[in-house]
Amino acid sequence: MPTFARRKQRLSDMKRHLRQWIRVCLILTALLVLAGCGETKTRQEINRRKAALKEHQATELKRAQDELQLTDSLLQLANVELEALQKQVDEDKAALKATPEELTLLTMTRMRRDSIRTQYEALGMKIRYIRKKQKETQDQEQ
């Protein structure tokens, strides 16, 4: 009889351990499935945003390059205009014929040229920054 009771107790203990083991396995499986699904959606979102960032950077780079080209043309025109006006004002100053309007126009032309130059430099920095970020993104992918 004692042997039968021990066997019955062992069987009962084994069933209890088996139920606990099954519960643990089910919980772990459920967690892995949930974690896997979450990572997949998160990874897809990250990849989607990375692709959008690349596209946005390329678009902004192209736009900045086009604007830089236009600004460069404007800057060259402003420099030519300023040099011609400066030459005229210098001649008029030497002959003591310089008018206040002429001097004001020279100052305004210089201010416009400086404004265009500032815009040109800012666009150049923007292009360098975008290229730097694109290179960093490429280096991270590799």
mmCIF file of C-alpha atoms in Angstrom:
data_model
loop_
_atom_site.group_PDB
_atom_site.id
_atom_site.type_symbol
_atom_site.label_atom_id
_atom_site.label_comp_id
_atom_site.label_asym_id
_atom_site.label_seq_id
_atom_site.Cartn_x
_atom_site.Cartn_y
_atom_site.Cartn_z
ATOM 1 C CA MET A 1 0.000 0.000 0.000
ATOM 2 C CA PRO A 2 2.705 2.498 0.779
ATOM 3 C CA THR A 3 4.239 1.904 -2.639
ATOM 4 C CA PHE A 4 0.903 2.577 -4.329
ATOM 5 C CA ALA A 5 0.504 5.809 -2.363
ATOM 6 C CA ARG A 6 4.014 6.944 -3.326
ATOM 7 C CA ARG A 7 3.390 6.173 -6.980
ATOM 8 C CA LYS A 8 0.104 8.021 -6.846
ATOM 9 C CA GLN A 9 1.848 11.000 -5.182
ATOM 10 C CA ARG A 10 4.643 10.988 -7.790
ATOM 11 C CA LEU A 11 2.121 10.824 -10.577
ATOM 12 C CA SER A 12 0.238 13.725 -9.040
ATOM 13 C CA ASP A 13 3.482 15.722 -8.681
ATOM 14 C CA MET A 14 4.451 14.976 -12.280
ATOM 15 C CA LYS A 15 1.034 16.108 -13.533
ATOM 16 C CA ARG A 16 1.315 19.336 -11.544
ATOM 17 C CA HIS A 17 4.838 20.010 -12.878
ATOM 18 C CA LEU A 18 3.690 19.213 -16.396
ATOM 19 C CA ARG A 19 0.759 21.676 -16.110
ATOM 20 C CA GLN A 20 3.117 24.373 -14.813
ATOM 21 C CA TRP A 21 5.576 23.663 -17.603
ATOM 22 C CA ILE A 22 2.797 23.882 -20.215
ATOM 23 C CA ARG A 23 1.628 27.226 -18.744
ATOM 24 C CA VAL A 24 5.169 28.622 -18.848
ATOM 25 C CA CYS A 25 5.616 27.432 -22.436
ATOM 26 C CA LEU A 26 2.302 28.962 -23.501
ATOM 27 C CA ILE A 27 3.133 32.272 -21.834
ATOM 28 C CA LEU A 28 6.588 32.371 -23.425
ATOM 29 C CA THR A 29 5.156 31.475 -26.821
ATOM 30 C CA ALA A 30 2.534 34.202 -26.512
ATOM 31 C CA LEU A 31 5.189 36.736 -25.494
ATOM 32 C CA LEU A 32 7.433 35.765 -28.385
ATOM 33 C CA VAL A 33 4.580 36.061 -30.856
ATOM 34 C CA LEU A 34 3.589 39.471 -29.491
ATOM 35 C CA ALA A 35 7.157 40.688 -29.422
ATOM 36 C CA GLY A 36 7.761 39.410 -32.937
ATOM 37 C CA CYS A 37 4.675 41.162 -34.270
ATOM 38 C CA GLY A 38 5.568 44.365 -32.500
ATOM 39 C CA GLU A 39 9.111 44.335 -33.808
ATOM 40 C CA THR A 40 7.920 43.706 -37.316
ATOM 41 C CA LYS A 41 5.551 46.673 -37.282
ATOM 42 C CA THR A 42 8.133 48.845 -35.586
ATOM 43 C CA ARG A 43 10.829 47.773 -38.034
ATOM 44 C CA GLN A 44 8.496 48.466 -40.965
ATOM 45 C CA GLU A 45 7.759 51.928 -39.598
ATOM 46 C CA ILE A 46 11.463 52.632 -39.083
ATOM 47 C CA ASN A 47 12.259 51.485 -42.611
ATOM 48 C CA ARG A 48 9.399 53.567 -44.017
ATOM 49 C CA ARG A 49 10.639 56.652 -42.201
ATOM 50 C CA LYS A 50 14.217 56.054 -43.302
ATOM 51 C CA ALA A 51 13.074 55.819 -46.919
ATOM 52 C CA ALA A 52 11.012 58.992 -46.520
ATOM 53 C CA LEU A 53 14.010 60.761 -44.971
ATOM 54 C CA LYS A 54 16.245 59.731 -47.881
ATOM 55 C CA GLU A 55 13.670 60.991 -50.361
ATOM 56 C CA HIS A 56 13.209 64.239 -48.439
ATOM 57 C CA GLN A 57 16.970 64.814 -48.248
ATOM 58 C CA ALA A 58 17.367 64.175 -51.970
ATOM 59 C CA THR A 59 14.510 66.554 -52.769
ATOM 60 C CA GLU A 60 15.845 69.273 -50.476
ATOM 61 C CA LEU A 61 19.359 68.826 -51.885
ATOM 62 C CA LYS A 62 18.097 69.228 -55.455
ATOM 63 C CA ARG A 63 15.999 72.260 -54.492
ATOM 64 C CA ALA A 64 18.923 73.883 -52.656
ATOM 65 C CA GLN A 65 21.275 73.227 -55.586
ATOM 66 C CA ASP A 66 18.820 74.799 -58.036
ATOM 67 C CA GLU A 67 18.331 77.784 -55.751
ATOM 68 C CA LEU A 68 22.110 78.086 -55.286
ATOM 69 C CA GLN A 69 22.590 78.169 -59.036
ATOM 70 C CA LEU A 70 20.017 80.963 -59.369
ATOM 71 C CA THR A 71 21.504 82.839 -56.412
ATOM 72 C CA ASP A 72 24.982 82.534 -57.924
ATOM 73 C CA SER A 73 23.726 84.162 -61.128
ATOM 74 C CA LEU A 74 22.077 86.949 -59.144
ATOM 75 C CA LEU A 75 25.253 87.442 -57.113
ATOM 76 C CA GLN A 76 27.370 87.760 -60.248
ATOM 77 C CA LEU A 77 24.935 90.319 -61.689
ATOM 78 C CA ALA A 78 24.885 92.247 -58.413
ATOM 79 C CA ASN A 79 28.704 92.285 -58.319
ATOM 80 C CA VAL A 80 28.911 93.607 -61.886
ATOM 81 C CA GLU A 81 26.276 96.238 -61.146
ATOM 82 C CA LEU A 82 28.022 97.264 -57.926
ATOM 83 C CA GLU A 83 31.432 97.523 -59.622
ATOM 84 C CA ALA A 84 30.009 99.716 -62.388
ATOM 85 C CA LEU A 85 28.174 101.918 -59.912
ATOM 86 C CA GLN A 86 31.241 102.120 -57.643
ATOM 87 C CA LYS A 87 33.373 103.190 -60.600
ATOM 88 C CA GLN A 88 30.826 105.865 -61.547
ATOM 89 C CA VAL A 89 30.579 107.164 -57.972
ATOM 90 C CA ASP A 90 34.379 107.254 -57.608
ATOM 91 C CA GLU A 91 34.637 109.299 -60.814
ATOM 92 C CA ASP A 92 31.886 111.648 -59.609
ATOM 93 C CA LYS A 93 33.572 111.992 -56.193
ATOM 94 C CA ALA A 94 36.867 112.862 -57.862
ATOM 95 C CA ALA A 95 35.089 115.526 -59.926
ATOM 96 C CA LEU A 96 33.082 116.607 -56.835
ATOM 97 C CA LYS A 97 29.812 115.809 -58.639
ATOM 98 C CA ALA A 98 28.568 112.918 -56.468
ATOM 99 C CA THR A 99 24.910 113.352 -55.511
ATOM 100 C CA PRO A 100 23.215 112.026 -52.371
ATOM 101 C CA GLU A 101 20.889 109.919 -54.547
ATOM 102 C CA GLU A 102 23.872 108.347 -56.262
ATOM 103 C CA LEU A 103 25.529 107.544 -52.945
ATOM 104 C CA THR A 104 22.264 106.126 -51.564
ATOM 105 C CA LEU A 105 21.887 103.959 -54.670
ATOM 106 C CA LEU A 106 25.454 102.703 -54.179
ATOM 107 C CA THR A 107 24.718 101.837 -50.539
ATOM 108 C CA MET A 108 21.436 100.098 -51.434
ATOM 109 C CA THR A 109 23.160 98.122 -54.201
ATOM 110 C CA ARG A 110 25.883 97.056 -51.771
ATOM 111 C CA MET A 111 23.238 95.979 -49.231
ATOM 112 C CA ARG A 112 21.381 93.964 -51.878
ATOM 113 C CA ARG A 113 24.660 92.297 -52.958
ATOM 114 C CA ASP A 114 25.483 91.460 -49.327
ATOM 115 C CA SER A 115 22.016 90.013 -48.831
ATOM 116 C CA ILE A 116 22.392 87.814 -51.909
ATOM 117 C CA ARG A 117 25.871 86.745 -50.749
ATOM 118 C CA THR A 118 24.470 85.786 -47.338
ATOM 119 C CA GLN A 119 21.742 83.732 -49.007
ATOM 120 C CA TYR A 120 24.383 82.095 -51.235
ATOM 121 C CA GLU A 121 26.514 81.139 -48.227
ATOM 122 C CA ALA A 122 23.502 79.808 -46.302
ATOM 123 C CA LEU A 123 22.496 77.614 -49.239
ATOM 124 C CA GLY A 124 26.065 76.338 -49.507
ATOM 125 C CA MET A 125 26.021 75.393 -45.822
ATOM 126 C CA LYS A 126 22.619 73.718 -46.243
ATOM 127 C CA ILE A 127 23.943 71.620 -49.133
ATOM 128 C CA ARG A 128 27.036 70.605 -47.147
ATOM 129 C CA TYR A 129 24.857 69.669 -44.159
ATOM 130 C CA ILE A 130 22.493 67.540 -46.255
ATOM 131 C CA ARG A 131 25.423 65.753 -47.893
ATOM 132 C CA LYS A 132 26.986 65.147 -44.476
ATOM 133 C CA LYS A 133 23.739 63.629 -43.177
ATOM 134 C CA GLN A 134 23.385 61.469 -46.279
ATOM 135 C CA LYS A 135 26.937 60.194 -45.810
ATOM 136 C CA GLU A 136 26.232 59.435 -42.131
ATOM 137 C CA THR A 137 23.106 57.510 -43.112
ATOM 138 C CA GLN A 138 25.077 55.524 -45.711
ATOM 139 C CA ASP A 139 27.806 54.742 -43.198
ATOM 140 C CA GLN A 140 25.231 53.504 -40.654
ATOM 141 C CA GLU A 141 23.650 51.198 -43.223
ATOM 142 C CA GLN A 142 26.974 49.598 -44.054
#
